Coordinates of C-alpha atoms in Angstrom, one line a residue:
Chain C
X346 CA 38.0 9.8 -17.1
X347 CA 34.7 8.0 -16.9
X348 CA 32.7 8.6 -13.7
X349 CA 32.9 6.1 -11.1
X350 CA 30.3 4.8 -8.8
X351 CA 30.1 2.8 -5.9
X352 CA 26.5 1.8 -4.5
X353 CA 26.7 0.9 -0.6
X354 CA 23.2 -1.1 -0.1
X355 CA 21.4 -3.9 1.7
X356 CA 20.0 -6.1 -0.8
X357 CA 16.7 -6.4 1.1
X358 CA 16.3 -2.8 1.7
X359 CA 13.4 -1.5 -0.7
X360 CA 15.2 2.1 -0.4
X361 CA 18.4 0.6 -1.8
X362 CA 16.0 -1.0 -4.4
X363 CA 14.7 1.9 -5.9
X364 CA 18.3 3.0 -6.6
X365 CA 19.7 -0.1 -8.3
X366 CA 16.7 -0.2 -10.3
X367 CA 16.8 3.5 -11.8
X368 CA 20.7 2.5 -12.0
X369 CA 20.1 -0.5 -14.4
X370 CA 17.2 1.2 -16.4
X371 CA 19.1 3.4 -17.0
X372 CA 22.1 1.6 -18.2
X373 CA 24.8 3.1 -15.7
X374 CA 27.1 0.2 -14.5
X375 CA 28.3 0.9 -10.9
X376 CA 30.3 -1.3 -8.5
X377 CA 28.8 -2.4 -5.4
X378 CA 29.5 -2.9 -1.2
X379 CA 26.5 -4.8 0.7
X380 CA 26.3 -3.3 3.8
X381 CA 24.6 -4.7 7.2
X382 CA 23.3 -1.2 8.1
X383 CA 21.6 -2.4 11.9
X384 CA 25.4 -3.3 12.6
X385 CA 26.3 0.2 11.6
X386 CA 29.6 0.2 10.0
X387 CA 31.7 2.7 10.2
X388 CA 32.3 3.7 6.9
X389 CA 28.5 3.9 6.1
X390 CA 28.1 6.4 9.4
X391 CA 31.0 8.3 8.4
X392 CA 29.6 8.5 4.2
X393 CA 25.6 9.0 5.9
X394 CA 25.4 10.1 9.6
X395 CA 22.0 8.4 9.8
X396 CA 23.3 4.9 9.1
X397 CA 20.9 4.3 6.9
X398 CA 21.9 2.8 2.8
X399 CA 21.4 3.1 0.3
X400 CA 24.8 5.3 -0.5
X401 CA 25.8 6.6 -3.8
X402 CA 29.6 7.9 -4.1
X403 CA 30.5 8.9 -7.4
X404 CA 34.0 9.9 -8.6
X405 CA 34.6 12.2 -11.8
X406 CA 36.9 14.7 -13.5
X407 CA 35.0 16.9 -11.0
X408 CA 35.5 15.8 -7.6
X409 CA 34.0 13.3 -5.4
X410 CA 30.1 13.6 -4.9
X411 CA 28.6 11.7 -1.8
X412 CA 25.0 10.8 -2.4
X413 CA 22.8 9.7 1.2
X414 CA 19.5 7.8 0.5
X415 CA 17.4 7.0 -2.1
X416 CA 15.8 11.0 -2.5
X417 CA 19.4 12.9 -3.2
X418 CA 20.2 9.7 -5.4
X419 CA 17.2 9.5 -7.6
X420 CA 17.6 13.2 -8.0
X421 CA 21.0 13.0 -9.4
X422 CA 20.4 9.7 -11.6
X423 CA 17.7 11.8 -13.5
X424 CA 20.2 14.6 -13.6
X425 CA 22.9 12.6 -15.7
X426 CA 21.5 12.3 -19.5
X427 CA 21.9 9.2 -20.6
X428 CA 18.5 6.4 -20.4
X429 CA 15.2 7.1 -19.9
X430 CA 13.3 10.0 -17.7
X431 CA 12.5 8.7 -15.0
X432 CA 10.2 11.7 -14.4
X433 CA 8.3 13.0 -16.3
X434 CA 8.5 17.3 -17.2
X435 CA 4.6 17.2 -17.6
X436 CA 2.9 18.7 -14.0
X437 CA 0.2 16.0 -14.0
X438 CA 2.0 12.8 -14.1
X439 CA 5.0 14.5 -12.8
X440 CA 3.1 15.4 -9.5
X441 CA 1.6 12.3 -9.8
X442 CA 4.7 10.4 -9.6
X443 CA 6.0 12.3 -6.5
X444 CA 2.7 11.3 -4.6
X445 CA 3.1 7.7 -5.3
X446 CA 6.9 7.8 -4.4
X447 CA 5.6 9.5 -1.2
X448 CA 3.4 7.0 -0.6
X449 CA 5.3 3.8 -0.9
X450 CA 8.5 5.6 1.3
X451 CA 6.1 6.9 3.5
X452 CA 2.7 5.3 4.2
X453 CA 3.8 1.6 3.0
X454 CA 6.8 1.5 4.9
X455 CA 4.5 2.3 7.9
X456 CA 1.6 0.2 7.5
X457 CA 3.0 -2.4 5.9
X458 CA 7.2 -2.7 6.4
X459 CA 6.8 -1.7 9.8
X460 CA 5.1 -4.9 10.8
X461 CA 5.6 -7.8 8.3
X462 CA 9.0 -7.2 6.9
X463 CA 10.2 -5.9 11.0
X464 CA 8.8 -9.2 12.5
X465 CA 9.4 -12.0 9.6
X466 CA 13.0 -10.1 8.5
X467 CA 14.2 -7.8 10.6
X468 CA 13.7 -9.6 13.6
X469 CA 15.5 -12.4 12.0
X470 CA 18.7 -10.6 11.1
X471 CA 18.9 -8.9 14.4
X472 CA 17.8 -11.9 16.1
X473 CA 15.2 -10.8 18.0
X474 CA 13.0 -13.9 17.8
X475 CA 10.2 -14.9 16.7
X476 CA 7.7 -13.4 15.0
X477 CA 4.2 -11.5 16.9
X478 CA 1.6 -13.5 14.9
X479 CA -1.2 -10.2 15.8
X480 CA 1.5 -7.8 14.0
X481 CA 1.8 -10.0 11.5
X482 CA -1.8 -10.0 11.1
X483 CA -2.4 -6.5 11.1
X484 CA 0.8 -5.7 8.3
X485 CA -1.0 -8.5 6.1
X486 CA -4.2 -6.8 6.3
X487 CA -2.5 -3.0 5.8
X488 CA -0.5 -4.7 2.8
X489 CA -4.1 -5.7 1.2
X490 CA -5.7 -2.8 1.1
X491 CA -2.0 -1.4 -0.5
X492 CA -2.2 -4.0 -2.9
X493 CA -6.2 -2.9 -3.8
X494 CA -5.3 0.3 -4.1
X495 CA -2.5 -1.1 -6.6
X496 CA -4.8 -3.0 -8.7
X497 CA -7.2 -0.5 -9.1
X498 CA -4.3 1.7 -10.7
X499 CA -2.7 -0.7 -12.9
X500 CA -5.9 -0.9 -14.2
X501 CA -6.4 2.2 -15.4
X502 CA -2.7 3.4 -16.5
X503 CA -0.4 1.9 -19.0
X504 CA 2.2 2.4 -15.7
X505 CA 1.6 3.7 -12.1
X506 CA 1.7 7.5 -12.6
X507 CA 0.5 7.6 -16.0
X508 CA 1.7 7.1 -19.5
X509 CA 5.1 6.2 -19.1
X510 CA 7.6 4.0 -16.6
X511 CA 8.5 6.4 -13.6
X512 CA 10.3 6.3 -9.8
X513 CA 6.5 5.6 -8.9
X514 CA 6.7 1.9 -10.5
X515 CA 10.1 1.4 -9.1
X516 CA 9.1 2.8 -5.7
X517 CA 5.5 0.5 -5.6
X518 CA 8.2 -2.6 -7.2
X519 CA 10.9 -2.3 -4.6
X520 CA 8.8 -2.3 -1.6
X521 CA 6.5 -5.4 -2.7
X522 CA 9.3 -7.2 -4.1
X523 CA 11.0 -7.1 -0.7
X524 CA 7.2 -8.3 0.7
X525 CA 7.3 -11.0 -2.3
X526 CA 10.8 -12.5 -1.1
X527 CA 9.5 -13.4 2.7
X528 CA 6.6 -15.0 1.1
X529 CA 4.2 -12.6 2.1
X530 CA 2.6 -10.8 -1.2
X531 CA -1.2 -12.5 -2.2
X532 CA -0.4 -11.9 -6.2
X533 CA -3.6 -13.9 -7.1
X534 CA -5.8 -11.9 -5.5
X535 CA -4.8 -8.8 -7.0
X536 CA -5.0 -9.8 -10.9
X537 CA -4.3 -6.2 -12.2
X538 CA -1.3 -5.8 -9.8
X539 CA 0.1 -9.2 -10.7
X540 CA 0.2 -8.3 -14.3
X541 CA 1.8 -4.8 -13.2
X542 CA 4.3 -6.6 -11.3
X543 CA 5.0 -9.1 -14.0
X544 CA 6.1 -6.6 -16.4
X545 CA 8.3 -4.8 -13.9
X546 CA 9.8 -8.3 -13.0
X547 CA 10.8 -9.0 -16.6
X548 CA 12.8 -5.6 -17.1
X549 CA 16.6 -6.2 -17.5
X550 CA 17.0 -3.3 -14.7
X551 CA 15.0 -6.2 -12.1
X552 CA 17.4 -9.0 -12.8
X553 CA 20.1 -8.7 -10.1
X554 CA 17.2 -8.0 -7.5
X555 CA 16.0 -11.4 -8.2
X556 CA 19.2 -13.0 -8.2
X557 CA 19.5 -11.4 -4.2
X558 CA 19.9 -14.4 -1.5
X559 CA 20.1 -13.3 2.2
X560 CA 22.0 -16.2 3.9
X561 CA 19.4 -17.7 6.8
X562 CA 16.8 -16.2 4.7
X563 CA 15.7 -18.0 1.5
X564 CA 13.2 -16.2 -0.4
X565 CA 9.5 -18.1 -1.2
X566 CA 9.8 -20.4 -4.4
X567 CA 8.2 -18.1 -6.8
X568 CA 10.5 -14.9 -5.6
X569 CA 12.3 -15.1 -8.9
X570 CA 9.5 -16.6 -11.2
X571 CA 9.3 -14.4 -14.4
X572 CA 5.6 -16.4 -14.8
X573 CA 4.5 -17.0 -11.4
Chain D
X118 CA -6.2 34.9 -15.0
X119 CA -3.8 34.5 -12.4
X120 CA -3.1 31.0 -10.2
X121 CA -5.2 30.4 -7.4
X122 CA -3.7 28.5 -4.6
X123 CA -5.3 26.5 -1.7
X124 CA -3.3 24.4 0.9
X125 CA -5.0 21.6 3.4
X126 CA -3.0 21.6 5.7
X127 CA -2.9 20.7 9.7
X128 CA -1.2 23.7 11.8
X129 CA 1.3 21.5 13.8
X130 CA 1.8 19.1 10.9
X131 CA 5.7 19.2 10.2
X132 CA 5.0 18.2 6.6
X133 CA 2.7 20.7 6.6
X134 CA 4.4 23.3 7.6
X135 CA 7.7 22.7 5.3
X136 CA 5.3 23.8 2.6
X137 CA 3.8 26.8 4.6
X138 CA 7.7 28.1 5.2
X139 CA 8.6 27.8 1.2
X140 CA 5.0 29.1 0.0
X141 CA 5.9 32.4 2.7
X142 CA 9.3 32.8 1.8
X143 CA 8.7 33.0 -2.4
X144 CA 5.9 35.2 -1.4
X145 CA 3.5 33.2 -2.8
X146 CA -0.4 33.9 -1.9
X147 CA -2.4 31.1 -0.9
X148 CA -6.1 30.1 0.8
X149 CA -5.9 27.6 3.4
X150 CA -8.2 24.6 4.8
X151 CA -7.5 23.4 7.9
X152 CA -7.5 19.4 8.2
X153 CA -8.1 17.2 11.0
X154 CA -6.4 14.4 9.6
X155 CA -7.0 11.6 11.9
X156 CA -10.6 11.8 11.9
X157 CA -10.2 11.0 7.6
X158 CA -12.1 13.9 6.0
X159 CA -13.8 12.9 3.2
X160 CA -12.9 15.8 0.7
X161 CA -8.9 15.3 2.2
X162 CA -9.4 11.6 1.3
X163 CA -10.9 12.3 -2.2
X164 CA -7.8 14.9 -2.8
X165 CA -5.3 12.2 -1.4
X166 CA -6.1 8.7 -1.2
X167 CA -3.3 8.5 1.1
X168 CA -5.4 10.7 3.8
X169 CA -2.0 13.2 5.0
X170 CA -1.6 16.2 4.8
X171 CA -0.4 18.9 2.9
X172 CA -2.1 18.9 0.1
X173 CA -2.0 21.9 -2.5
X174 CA -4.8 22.6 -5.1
X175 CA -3.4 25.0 -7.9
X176 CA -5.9 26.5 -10.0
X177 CA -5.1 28.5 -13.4
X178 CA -5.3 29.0 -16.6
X179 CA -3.9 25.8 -17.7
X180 CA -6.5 23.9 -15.6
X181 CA -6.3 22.4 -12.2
X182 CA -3.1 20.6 -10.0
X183 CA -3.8 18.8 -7.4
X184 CA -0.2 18.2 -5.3
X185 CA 0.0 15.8 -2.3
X186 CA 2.5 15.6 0.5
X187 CA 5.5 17.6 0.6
X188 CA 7.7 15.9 -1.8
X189 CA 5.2 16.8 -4.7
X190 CA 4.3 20.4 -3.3
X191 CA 8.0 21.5 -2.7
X192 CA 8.8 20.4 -6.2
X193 CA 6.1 22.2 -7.5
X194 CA 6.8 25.3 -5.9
X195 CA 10.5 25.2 -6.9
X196 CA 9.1 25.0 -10.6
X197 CA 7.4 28.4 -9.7
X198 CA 10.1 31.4 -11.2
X199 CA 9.3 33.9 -8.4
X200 CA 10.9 34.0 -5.2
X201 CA 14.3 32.5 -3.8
X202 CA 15.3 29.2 -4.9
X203 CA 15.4 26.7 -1.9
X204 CA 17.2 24.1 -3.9
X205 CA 20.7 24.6 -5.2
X206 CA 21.5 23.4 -8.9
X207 CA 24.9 23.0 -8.0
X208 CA 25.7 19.0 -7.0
X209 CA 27.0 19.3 -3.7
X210 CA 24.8 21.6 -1.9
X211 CA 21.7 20.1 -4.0
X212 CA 22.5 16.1 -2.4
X213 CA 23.3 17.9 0.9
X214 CA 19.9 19.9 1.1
X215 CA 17.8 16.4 -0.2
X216 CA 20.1 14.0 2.5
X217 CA 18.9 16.1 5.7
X218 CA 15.1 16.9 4.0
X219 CA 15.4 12.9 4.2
X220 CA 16.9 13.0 7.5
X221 CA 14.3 14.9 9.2
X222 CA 11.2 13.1 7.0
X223 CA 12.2 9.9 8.0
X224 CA 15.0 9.4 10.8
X225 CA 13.6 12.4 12.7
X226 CA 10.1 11.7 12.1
X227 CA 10.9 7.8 13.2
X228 CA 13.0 8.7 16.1
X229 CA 11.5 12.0 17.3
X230 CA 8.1 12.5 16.2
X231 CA 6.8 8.8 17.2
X232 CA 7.6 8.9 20.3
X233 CA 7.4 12.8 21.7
X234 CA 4.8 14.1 19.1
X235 CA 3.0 11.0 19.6
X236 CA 2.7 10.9 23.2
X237 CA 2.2 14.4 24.0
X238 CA 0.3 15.8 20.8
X239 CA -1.3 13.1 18.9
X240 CA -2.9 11.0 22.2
X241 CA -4.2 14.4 23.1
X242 CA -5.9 15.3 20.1
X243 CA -6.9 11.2 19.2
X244 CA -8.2 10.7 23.2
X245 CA -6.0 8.2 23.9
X246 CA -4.4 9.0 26.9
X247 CA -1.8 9.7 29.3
X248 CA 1.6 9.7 27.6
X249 CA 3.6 6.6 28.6
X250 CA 7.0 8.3 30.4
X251 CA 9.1 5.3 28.9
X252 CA 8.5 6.0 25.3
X253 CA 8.9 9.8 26.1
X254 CA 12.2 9.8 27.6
X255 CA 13.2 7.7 24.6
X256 CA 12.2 10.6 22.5
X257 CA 13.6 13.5 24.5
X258 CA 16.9 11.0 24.0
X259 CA 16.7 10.8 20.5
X260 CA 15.7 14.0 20.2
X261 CA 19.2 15.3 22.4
X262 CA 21.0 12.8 19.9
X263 CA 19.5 14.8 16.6
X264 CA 19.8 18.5 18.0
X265 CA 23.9 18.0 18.8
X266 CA 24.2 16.9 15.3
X267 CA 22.2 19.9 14.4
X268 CA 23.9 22.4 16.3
X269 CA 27.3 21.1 14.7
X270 CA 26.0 21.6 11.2
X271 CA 24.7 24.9 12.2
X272 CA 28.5 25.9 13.9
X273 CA 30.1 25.1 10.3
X274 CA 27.8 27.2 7.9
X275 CA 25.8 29.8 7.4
X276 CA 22.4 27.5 6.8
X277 CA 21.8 23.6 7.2
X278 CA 22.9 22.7 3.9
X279 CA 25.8 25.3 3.0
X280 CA 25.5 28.6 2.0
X281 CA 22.2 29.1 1.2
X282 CA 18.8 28.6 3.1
X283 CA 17.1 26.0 1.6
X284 CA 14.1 22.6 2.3
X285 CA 16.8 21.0 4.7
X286 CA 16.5 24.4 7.0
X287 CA 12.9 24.2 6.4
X288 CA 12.5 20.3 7.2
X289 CA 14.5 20.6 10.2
X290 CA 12.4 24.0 11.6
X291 CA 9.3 22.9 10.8
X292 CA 9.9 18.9 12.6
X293 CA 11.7 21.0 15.4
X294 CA 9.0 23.7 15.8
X295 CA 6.0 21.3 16.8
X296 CA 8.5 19.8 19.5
X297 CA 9.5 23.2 20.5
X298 CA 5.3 23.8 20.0
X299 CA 4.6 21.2 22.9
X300 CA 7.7 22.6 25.1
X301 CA 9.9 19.8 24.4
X302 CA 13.4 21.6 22.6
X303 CA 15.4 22.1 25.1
X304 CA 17.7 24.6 22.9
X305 CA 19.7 26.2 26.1
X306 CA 22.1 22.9 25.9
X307 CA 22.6 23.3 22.1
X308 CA 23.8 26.9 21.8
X309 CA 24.6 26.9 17.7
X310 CA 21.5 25.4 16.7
X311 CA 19.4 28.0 18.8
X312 CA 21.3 30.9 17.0
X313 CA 20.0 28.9 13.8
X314 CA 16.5 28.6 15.3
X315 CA 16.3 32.3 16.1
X316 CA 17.5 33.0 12.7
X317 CA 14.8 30.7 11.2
X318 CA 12.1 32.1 13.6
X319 CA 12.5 35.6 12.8
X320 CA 12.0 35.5 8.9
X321 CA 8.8 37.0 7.9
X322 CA 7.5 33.1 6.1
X323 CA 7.7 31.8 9.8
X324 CA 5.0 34.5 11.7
X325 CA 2.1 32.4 10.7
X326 CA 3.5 29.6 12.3
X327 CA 4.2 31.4 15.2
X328 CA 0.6 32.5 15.5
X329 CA -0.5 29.0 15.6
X330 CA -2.5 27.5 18.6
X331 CA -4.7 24.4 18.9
X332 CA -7.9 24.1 21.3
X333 CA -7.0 22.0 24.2
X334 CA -3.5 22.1 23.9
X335 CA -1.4 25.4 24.3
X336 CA 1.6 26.2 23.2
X337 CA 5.0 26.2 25.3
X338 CA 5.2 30.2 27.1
X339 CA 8.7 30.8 25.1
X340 CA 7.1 29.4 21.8
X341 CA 6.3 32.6 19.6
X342 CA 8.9 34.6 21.6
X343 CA 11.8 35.8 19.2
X344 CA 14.2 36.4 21.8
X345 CA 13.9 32.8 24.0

């Protein structure tokens, strides 16, 4: 008996990102439920007390394995054998790759999601109005010195933490994507990260992520671009 | 030669302290530096673009490790063959232990620590103010929310995330003991997750913690008390 799995995610969610992304690199097929976590079903509180996607549930000879948010899921993905490492053994870029995956969940989602992806989508799906034009301000400037920071990387390394494609690239790719489909990510200016981001977007593993459409939310005109 | 270890690290940081608890408990030796964060050190910021704290600088024979934030350091550690293991290789209790590590990172740390923590520890030590009584009564609500679900976890087993202690007892004491730091857990009302707490409180890793006190803001009388 083949393992089953089941992804519960929002499509906008870069959390839930990060998961289908290791999933498809990885070639694991999986079926999927799109969940409207701020309207907190109650089978995603019952699989995660915190209400928050994305859920992993896989079924297998040996039982039935619940998996809450992108951390415990990663974890496991990198556990099973088949694809590519997705972190590297190596202390240096493996430690590397933990800071950067830190640093997106952590410091992005703060500066940046916390602002521009609260007021131009989450305020919209929870229809809380319009947008504050001073937060928007502030996010676009926290999501510029992000995207500096980026560039400077990708200019350096063949990938984000080093030598080879890692959770730090997927991490860095789901949050900007989710940025890039409200319009909101300044490509142009950030030549190095654009041709980071480029290569990322062309990946098989990417495909469905550009493909997402959030009814009453159309993504800008280049969201799904390979050669924007 | 053997490894030399030194942690930057802010006393009532709860990411910082999650990887005082598992350095203590594998008995592992270590310098420390400590950071004030918000005024953006420059050696801190040349360690961690990121600016947060913890960060851990391993020196040793194979060269020098420099390990940011939590994720990176606790992963580290684990990698380290002395001491207990605080992360289960068996699937269920490993996704359990990374689900509440993520619960207590992020939904505590959203729900709890930027509201309480904010108002009554960070505007202290930034000068910013009086707290604002609104946005702490939402956070002694949330807070009341997060300890009944802790205290029924800690009813049904004998640590956080199953049999074993392990990073999601660590996450949760070390978010919970800067709230309980600043006189804020009101643990009376939640009788199974005090028994926990004491349990927690009483190991040998958590005494430094204990010992703890920042100028200009004491701790709560009961803090350091064993028996509260």
């Amino acid at each position: 008996m083949p393992v089953d799995r089941l992804l519960h995610h929002f499509p906008l969610d870069p959390f839930s990102r990060q998961v289908r992304l290791a999933l498809g690199e990885k070639r694991l097929p999986f079926r999927e439920a799109v969940v409207r976590y701020w309207e907190q079903p109650e089978e995603l509180l019952r699989l995660n007390p915190s209400g928050l996607p994305p859920v992993l549930v896989e079924s297998g000879p040996e039982g039935v394995l619940v998996l809450c948010e992108s951390r415990a899921i990663l974890d496991r993905l990198e556990s099973v054998e088949t694809g590519a490492r997705l972190l590297a053994e190596e202390p240096l870029e493996r430690a590397e790759t933990l800071r950067l995956v830190q640093w997106f969940d952590r410091k992005f989602d703060s500066d940046v999601n916390g602002l521009l992806l609260h007021e131009k989508m989450e305020k919209r799906l929870l229809g809380l109005g319009a947008p504050e034009l001073a937060l928007l301000r502030r996010g676009r400037e926290a999501l510029r010195a992000h995207l500096g920071y980026l560039d400077r990387l990708a200019g350096e390394r063949d990938w984000l933490a080093g030598g080879r494609l890692s959770w730090a690239d997927f991490a860095a790719a789901a949050h900007l994507s989710v940025v890039d489909y409200v319009g909101e990510a300044p490509w142009d200016d950030f030549p190095a990260a654009k041709t980071w981001y480029a290569r990322i977007k062309s990946r098989p593993a990417f495909r469905p992520l550009l493909a997402d459409r959030q009814p009453g939310l159309p993504p800008a005109a280049h969201y799904d671009d390979l050669d924007f």
